[in-house]
Structures are given as structure tokens and as C-alpha cells.
mmCIF file of C-alpha atoms in Angstrom:
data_model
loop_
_atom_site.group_PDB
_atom_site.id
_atom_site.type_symbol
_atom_site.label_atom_id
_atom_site.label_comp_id
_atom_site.label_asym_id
_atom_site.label_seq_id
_atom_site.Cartn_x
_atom_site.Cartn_y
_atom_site.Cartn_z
ATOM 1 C CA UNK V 23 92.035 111.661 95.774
ATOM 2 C CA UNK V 24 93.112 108.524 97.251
ATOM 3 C CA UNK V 25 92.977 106.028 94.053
ATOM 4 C CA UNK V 26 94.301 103.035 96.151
ATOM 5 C CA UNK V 27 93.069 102.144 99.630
ATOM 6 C CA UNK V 28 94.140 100.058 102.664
ATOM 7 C CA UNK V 29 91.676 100.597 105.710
ATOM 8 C CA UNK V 30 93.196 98.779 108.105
ATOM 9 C CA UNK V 31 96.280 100.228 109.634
ATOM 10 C CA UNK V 32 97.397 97.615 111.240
ATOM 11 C CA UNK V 33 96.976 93.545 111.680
ATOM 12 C CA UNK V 34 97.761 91.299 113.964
ATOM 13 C CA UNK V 35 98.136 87.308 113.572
ATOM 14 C CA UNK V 36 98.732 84.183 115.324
ATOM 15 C CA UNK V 37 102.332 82.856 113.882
ATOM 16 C CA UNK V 38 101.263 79.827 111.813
ATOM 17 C CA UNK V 39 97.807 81.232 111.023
ATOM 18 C CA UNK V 40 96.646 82.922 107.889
ATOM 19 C CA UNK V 41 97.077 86.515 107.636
ATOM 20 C CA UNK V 42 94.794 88.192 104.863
ATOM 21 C CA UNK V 43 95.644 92.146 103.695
ATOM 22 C CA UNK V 44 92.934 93.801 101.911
ATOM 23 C CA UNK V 45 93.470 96.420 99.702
ATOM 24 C CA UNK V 46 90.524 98.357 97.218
ATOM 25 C CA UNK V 47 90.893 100.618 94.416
ATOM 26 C CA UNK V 48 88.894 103.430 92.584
ATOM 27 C CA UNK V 49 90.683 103.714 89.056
ATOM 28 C CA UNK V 50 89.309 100.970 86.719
ATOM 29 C CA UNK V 51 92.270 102.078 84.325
ATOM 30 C CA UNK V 52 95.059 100.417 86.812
ATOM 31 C CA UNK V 53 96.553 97.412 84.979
ATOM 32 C CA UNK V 54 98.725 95.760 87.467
ATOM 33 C CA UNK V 55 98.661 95.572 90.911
ATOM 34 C CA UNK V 56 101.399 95.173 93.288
ATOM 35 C CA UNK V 57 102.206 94.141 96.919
ATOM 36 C CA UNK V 58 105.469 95.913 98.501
ATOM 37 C CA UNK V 59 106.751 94.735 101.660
ATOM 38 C CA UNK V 60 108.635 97.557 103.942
ATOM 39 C CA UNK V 61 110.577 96.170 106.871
ATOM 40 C CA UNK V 62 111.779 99.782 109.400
ATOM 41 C CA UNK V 63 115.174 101.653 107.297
ATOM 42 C CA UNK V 64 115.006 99.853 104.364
ATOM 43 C CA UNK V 65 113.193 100.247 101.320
ATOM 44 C CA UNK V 66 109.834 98.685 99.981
ATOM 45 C CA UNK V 67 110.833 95.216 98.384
ATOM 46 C CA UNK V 68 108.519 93.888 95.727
ATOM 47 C CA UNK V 69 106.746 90.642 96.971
ATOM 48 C CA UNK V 70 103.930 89.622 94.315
ATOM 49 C CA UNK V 71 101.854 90.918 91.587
ATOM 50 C CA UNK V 72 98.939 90.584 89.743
ATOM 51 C CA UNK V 73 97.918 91.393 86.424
ATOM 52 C CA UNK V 74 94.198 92.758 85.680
ATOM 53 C CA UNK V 75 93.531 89.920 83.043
ATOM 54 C CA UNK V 76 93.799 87.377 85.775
ATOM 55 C CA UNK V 77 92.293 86.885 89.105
ATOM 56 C CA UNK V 78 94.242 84.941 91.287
ATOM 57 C CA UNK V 79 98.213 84.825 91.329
ATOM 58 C CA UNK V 80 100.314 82.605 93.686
ATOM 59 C CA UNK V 81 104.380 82.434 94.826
ATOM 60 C CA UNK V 82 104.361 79.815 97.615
ATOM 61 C CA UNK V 83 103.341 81.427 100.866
ATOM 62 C CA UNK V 84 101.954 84.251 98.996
ATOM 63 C CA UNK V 85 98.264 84.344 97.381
ATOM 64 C CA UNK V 86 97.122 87.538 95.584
ATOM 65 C CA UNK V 87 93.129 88.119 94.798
ATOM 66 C CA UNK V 88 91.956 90.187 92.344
ATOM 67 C CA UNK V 89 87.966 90.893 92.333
ATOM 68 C CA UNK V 90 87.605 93.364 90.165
ATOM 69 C CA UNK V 91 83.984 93.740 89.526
ATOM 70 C CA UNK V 92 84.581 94.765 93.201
ATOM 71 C CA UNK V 93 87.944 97.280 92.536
ATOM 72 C CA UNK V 94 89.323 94.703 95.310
ATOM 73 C CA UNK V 95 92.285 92.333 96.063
ATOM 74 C CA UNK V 96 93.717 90.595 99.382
ATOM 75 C CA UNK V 97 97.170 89.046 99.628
ATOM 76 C CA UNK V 98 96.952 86.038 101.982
ATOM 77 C CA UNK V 99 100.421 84.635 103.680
ATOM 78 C CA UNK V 100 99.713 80.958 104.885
ATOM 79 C CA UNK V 101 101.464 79.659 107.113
ATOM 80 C CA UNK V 102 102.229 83.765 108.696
ATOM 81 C CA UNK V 103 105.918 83.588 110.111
ATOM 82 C CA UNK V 104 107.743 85.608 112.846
ATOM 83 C CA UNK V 105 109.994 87.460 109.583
ATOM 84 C CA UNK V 106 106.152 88.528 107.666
ATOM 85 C CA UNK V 107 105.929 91.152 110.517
ATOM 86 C CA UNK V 108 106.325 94.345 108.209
ATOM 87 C CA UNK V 109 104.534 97.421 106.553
ATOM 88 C CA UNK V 110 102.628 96.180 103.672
ATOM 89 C CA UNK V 111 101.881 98.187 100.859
ATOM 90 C CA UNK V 112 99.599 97.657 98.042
ATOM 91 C CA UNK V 113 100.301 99.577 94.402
ATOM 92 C CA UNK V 114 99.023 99.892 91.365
ATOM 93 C CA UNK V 115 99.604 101.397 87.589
ATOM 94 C CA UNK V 116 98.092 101.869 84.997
ATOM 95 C CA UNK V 117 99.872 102.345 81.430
ATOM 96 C CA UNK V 118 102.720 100.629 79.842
ATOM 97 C CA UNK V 119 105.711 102.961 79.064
ATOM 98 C CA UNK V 120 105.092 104.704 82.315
ATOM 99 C CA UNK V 121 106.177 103.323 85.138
ATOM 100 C CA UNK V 122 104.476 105.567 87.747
ATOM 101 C CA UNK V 123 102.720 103.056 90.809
ATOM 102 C CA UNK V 124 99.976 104.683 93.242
ATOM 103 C CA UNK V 125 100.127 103.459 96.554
ATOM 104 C CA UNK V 126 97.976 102.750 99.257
ATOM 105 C CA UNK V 127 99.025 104.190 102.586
ATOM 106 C CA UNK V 128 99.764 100.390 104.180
ATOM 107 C CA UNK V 129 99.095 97.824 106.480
ATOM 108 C CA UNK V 130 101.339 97.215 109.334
ATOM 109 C CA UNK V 131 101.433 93.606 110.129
ATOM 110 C CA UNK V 132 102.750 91.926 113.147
ATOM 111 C CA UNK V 133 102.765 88.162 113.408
ATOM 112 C CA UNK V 134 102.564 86.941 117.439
ATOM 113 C CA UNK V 135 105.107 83.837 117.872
ATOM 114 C CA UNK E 19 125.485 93.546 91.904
ATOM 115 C CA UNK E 20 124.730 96.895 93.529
ATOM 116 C CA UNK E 21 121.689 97.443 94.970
ATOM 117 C CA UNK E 22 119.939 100.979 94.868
ATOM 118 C CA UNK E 23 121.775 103.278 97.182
ATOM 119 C CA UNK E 24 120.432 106.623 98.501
ATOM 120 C CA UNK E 25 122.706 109.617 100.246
ATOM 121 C CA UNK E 26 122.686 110.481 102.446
ATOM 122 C CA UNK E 27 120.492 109.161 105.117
ATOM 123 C CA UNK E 28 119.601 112.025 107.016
ATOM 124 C CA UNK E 29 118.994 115.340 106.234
ATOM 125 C CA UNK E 30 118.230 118.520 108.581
ATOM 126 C CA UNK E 31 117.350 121.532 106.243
ATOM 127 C CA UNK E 32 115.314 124.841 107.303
ATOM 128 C CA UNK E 33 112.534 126.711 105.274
ATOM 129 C CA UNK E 34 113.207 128.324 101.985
ATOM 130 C CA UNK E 35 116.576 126.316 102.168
ATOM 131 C CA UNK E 36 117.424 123.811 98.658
ATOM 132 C CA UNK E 37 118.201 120.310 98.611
ATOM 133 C CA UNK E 38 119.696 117.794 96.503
ATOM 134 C CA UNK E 39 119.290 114.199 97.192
ATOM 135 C CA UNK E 40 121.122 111.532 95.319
ATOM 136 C CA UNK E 41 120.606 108.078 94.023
ATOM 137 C CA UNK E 42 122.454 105.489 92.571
ATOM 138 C CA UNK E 43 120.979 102.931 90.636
ATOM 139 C CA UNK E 44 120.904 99.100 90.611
ATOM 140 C CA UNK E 45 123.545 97.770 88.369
ATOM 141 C CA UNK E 46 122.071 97.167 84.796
ATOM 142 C CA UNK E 47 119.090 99.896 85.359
ATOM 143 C CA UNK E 48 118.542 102.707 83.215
ATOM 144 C CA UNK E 49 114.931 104.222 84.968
ATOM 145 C CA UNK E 50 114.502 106.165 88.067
ATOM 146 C CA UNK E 51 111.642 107.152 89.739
ATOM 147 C CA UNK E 52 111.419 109.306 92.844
ATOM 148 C CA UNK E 53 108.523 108.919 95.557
ATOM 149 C CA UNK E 54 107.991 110.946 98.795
ATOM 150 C CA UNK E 55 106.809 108.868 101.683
ATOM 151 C CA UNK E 56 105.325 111.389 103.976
ATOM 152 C CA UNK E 57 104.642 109.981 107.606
ATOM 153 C CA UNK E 58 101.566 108.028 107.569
ATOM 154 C CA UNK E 59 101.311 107.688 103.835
ATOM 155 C CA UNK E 60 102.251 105.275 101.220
ATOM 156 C CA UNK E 61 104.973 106.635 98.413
ATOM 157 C CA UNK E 62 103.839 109.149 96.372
ATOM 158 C CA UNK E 63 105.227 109.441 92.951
ATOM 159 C CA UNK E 64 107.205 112.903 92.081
ATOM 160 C CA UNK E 65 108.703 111.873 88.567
ATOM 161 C CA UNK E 66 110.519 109.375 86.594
ATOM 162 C CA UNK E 67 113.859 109.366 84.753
ATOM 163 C CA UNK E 68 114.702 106.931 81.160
ATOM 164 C CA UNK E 69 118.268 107.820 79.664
ATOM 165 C CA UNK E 70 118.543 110.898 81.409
ATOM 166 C CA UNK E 71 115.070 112.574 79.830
ATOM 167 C CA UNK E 72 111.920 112.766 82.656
ATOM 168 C CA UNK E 73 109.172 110.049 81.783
ATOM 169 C CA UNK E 74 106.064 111.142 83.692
ATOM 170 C CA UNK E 75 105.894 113.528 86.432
ATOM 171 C CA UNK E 76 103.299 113.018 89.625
ATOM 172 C CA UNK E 77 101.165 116.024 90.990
ATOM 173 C CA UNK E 78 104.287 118.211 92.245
ATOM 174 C CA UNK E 79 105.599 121.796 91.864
ATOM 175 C CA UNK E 80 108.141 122.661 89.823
ATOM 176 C CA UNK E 81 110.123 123.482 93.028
ATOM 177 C CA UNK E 82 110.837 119.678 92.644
ATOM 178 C CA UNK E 83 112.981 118.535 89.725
ATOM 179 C CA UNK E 84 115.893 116.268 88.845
ATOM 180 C CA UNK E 85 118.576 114.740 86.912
ATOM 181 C CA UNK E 86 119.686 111.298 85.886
ATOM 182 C CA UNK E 87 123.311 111.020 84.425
ATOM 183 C CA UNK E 88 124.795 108.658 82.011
ATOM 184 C CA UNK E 89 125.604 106.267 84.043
ATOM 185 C CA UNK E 90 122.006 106.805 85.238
ATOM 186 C CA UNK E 91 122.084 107.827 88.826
ATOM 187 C CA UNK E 92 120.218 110.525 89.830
ATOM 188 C CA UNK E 93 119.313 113.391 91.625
ATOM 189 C CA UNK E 94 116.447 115.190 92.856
ATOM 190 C CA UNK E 95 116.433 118.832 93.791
ATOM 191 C CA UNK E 96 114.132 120.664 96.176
ATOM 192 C CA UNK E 97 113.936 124.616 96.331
ATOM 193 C CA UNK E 98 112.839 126.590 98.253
ATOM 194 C CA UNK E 99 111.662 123.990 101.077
ATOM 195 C CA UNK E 100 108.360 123.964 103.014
ATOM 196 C CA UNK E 101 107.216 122.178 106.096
ATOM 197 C CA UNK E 102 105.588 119.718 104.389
ATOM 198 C CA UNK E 103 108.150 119.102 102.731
ATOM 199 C CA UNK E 104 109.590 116.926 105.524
ATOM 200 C CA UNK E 105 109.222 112.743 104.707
ATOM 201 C CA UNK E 106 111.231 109.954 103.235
ATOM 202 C CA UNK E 107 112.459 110.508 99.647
ATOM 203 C CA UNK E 108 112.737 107.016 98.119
ATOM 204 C CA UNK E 109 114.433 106.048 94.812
ATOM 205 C CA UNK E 110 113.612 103.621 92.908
ATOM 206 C CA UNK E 111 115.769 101.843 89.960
ATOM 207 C CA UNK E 112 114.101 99.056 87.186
ATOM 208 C CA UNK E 113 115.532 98.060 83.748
ATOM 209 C CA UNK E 114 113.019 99.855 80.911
ATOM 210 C CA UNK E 115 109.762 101.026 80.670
ATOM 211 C CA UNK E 116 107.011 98.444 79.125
ATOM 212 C CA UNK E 117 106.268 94.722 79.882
ATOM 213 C CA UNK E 118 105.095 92.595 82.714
ATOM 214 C CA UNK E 119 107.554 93.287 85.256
ATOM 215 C CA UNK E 120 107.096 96.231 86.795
ATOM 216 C CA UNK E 121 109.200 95.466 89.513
ATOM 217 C CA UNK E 122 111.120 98.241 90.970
ATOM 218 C CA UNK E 123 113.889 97.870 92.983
ATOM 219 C CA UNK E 124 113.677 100.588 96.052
ATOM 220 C CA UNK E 125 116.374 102.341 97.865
ATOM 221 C CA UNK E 126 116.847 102.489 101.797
ATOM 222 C CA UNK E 127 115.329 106.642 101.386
ATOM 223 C CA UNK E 128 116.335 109.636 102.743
ATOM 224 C CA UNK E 129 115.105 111.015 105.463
ATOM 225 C CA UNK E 130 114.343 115.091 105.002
ATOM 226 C CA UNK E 131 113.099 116.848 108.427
ATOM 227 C CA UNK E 132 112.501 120.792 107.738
ATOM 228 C CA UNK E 133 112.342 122.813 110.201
#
């Protein structure tokens, strides 16, 4: 049962253009939503979040959507730079005291120079 | 400050074998969660350590279990491996349970192959 959903497996974007993950959702009991950012050997690094109350949330080049009527949010990067070419993963969790985040199975973007 | 380290890197195992996997913590952290990354997939959760008790558990076997120390590292233990088995074991370290930051600070993973 895949709770959180990224359908596109990969993106590709101009460098300087906007680049615009999407990212939906089945559980209306997820709280928070997340956006991860995995470069190759390393870890996923926490980029941006969202809470459920709100709909938009923004951290300079970064943009997160939340529609929820829709169980659906985008991250936009504007302008997309040569370093934004990564895996991109969206998360989500429900319940405070638990820490537990669902992932999507993530976007790989790659941003032409 | 330490990040969140993972050892080791690599790991060659084959079926039926057991595994221990280890993680050290960011400096200041007291939870741990553990996530498979299976090729293909996003992380999916296999449990979560507070002060060296397990906080939540994901849809695994009990084949899978772990530890967190005092000085909360942690380990996770594998028995009697299967294929499927084989994927990137991340740890992840964050400071509590509750609140608005649920940012978690990811190691670099371990990479199991079973053969």
C-alpha cells in the first residue's frame, strides 16, 4: 500500500528554469509533509516542509504546495541550478510522539546547464 | 559537531547469515530511526529508538531488531538474511519526539548485498 506517491521517475530542466516535483498522498491522517533531497552516497538531507494547517510554505529558492482537498503538493525550485540535480524524495507523518515518515519512491532530477 | 555516521559502508553477507549494522548519532540526538532503501524505492521505516527503548516499529519481522546505547548510537540486527533483504540501511538521528521539526538528520547508509 503505497500511502505516498511520486509518478514521475525522473525530470529534466533547463538550468535557470523552474523545476516543479509533484508528489500525492492517500492517508488524510499525515500531518506534515516533507521534501528530502538525496545526492549519490550520501544520505537524504531535509530541504523544506510543510505543515497540514497551511498551504503554501517558502525558503528562498524553494516553494512547497499543499492542496489537500486534492491529497497533493509540488515543490517548485526557481531559478533550477546545476547543484539541484538530485533524487528527490517526498515524506510524510502522521502523529506527534512518533517520528516514523512514509516515503514516496522519488524523483530524480537533472538540471541541463 | 558530528554528523550521523553509519559502518560500515559495504556489506557482502549470504542467506541465512546475521548482520549487525551500526550507527552513530548526531551530537546532541537522543532518537534513532532505521529505514531500508531497497533499489527503486523510497526509505522504508523498520523502527525507532528514544533513550534506548523502541518507539514505533514499521511493517517488519522480528528477524529485524535493534539497540540504542546510552550514549545513543545504535544498532540494528538482521537474522537469518533473505534475498530481499539486500538495499541501503539508512540511520537516521533527531533530538526528541513531538513538535514542528521533524527534521531528521540521515546517515551516508549501508549498503547490504545478499547473496
Amino acid at each position: 500500500d503505497q500511502q505516498v506517491k511520486q509518478n514521475s521517475p525522473s525530470l529534466s530542466v533547463q538550468e535557470g528554469r523552474i523545476s516543479i516535483l509533484n508528489c500525492d498522498y492517500t492517508n488524510s491522517m499525515f500531518d506534515y509533509f516533507l521534501w528530502y533531497k538525496k545526492y549519490p552516497a550520501e544520505g537524504p538531507t531535509f530541504l523544506i516542509s510543510i505543515s497540514s494547517i497551511k498551504d503554501k510554505n517558502e525558503d528562498g529558492r524553494f516553494t512547497v504546495f499543499l492542496n489537500k482537498s486534492a491529497k497533493h503538493l509540488s515543490l517548485h525550485i526557481v531559478p533550477s541550478q546545476p547543484g539541484d540535480s538530485a533524487v528527490y524524495f517526498c515524506a510524510a507523518h502522521r502523529n506527534f510522539g512518533n517520528e516514523k515518515l512514509t516515503f514516496g519512491t522519488g524523483t530524480r532530477l537533472t538540471i541541463i546547464p | 559537531e558530528t554528523g550521523v555516521t553509519q559502518s560500515p559502508t559495504h556489506l557482502i553477507k549470504t542467506r541465512g547469515q546475521q548482520v549487525t549494522l551500526r550507527c552513530s548519532s548526531q551530537s546532541g540526538h537522543n532518537t534513532v530511526s532505521w529505514y531500508q532503501q531497497a533499489l527503486g524505492q523510497g526509505p522504508q521505516f523498520i523502527f525507532q529508538y528514544y533513550r534506548e527503548e523502541e518507539n514505533g516499529r514499521g511493517n517488519f519481522p522480528p528477524r529485524f531488531s535493534g539497540l540504542q546505547f546510552p550514549n545513543y548510537s545504535s544498532e540494528l540486527n538482521v537474522n537469518a538474511l533473505e534475498l530481499d533483504d539486500s538495499a541501503l540501511y539508512l540511520c537516521a538521528s533527531s533530538f526528541g519526539l513531538a513538535g514542528p521539526n521533524h527534521e531528521q538528520f540521515f546517515g551516508p547508509g549501508t549498503r547490504l548485498t545478499v547473496l
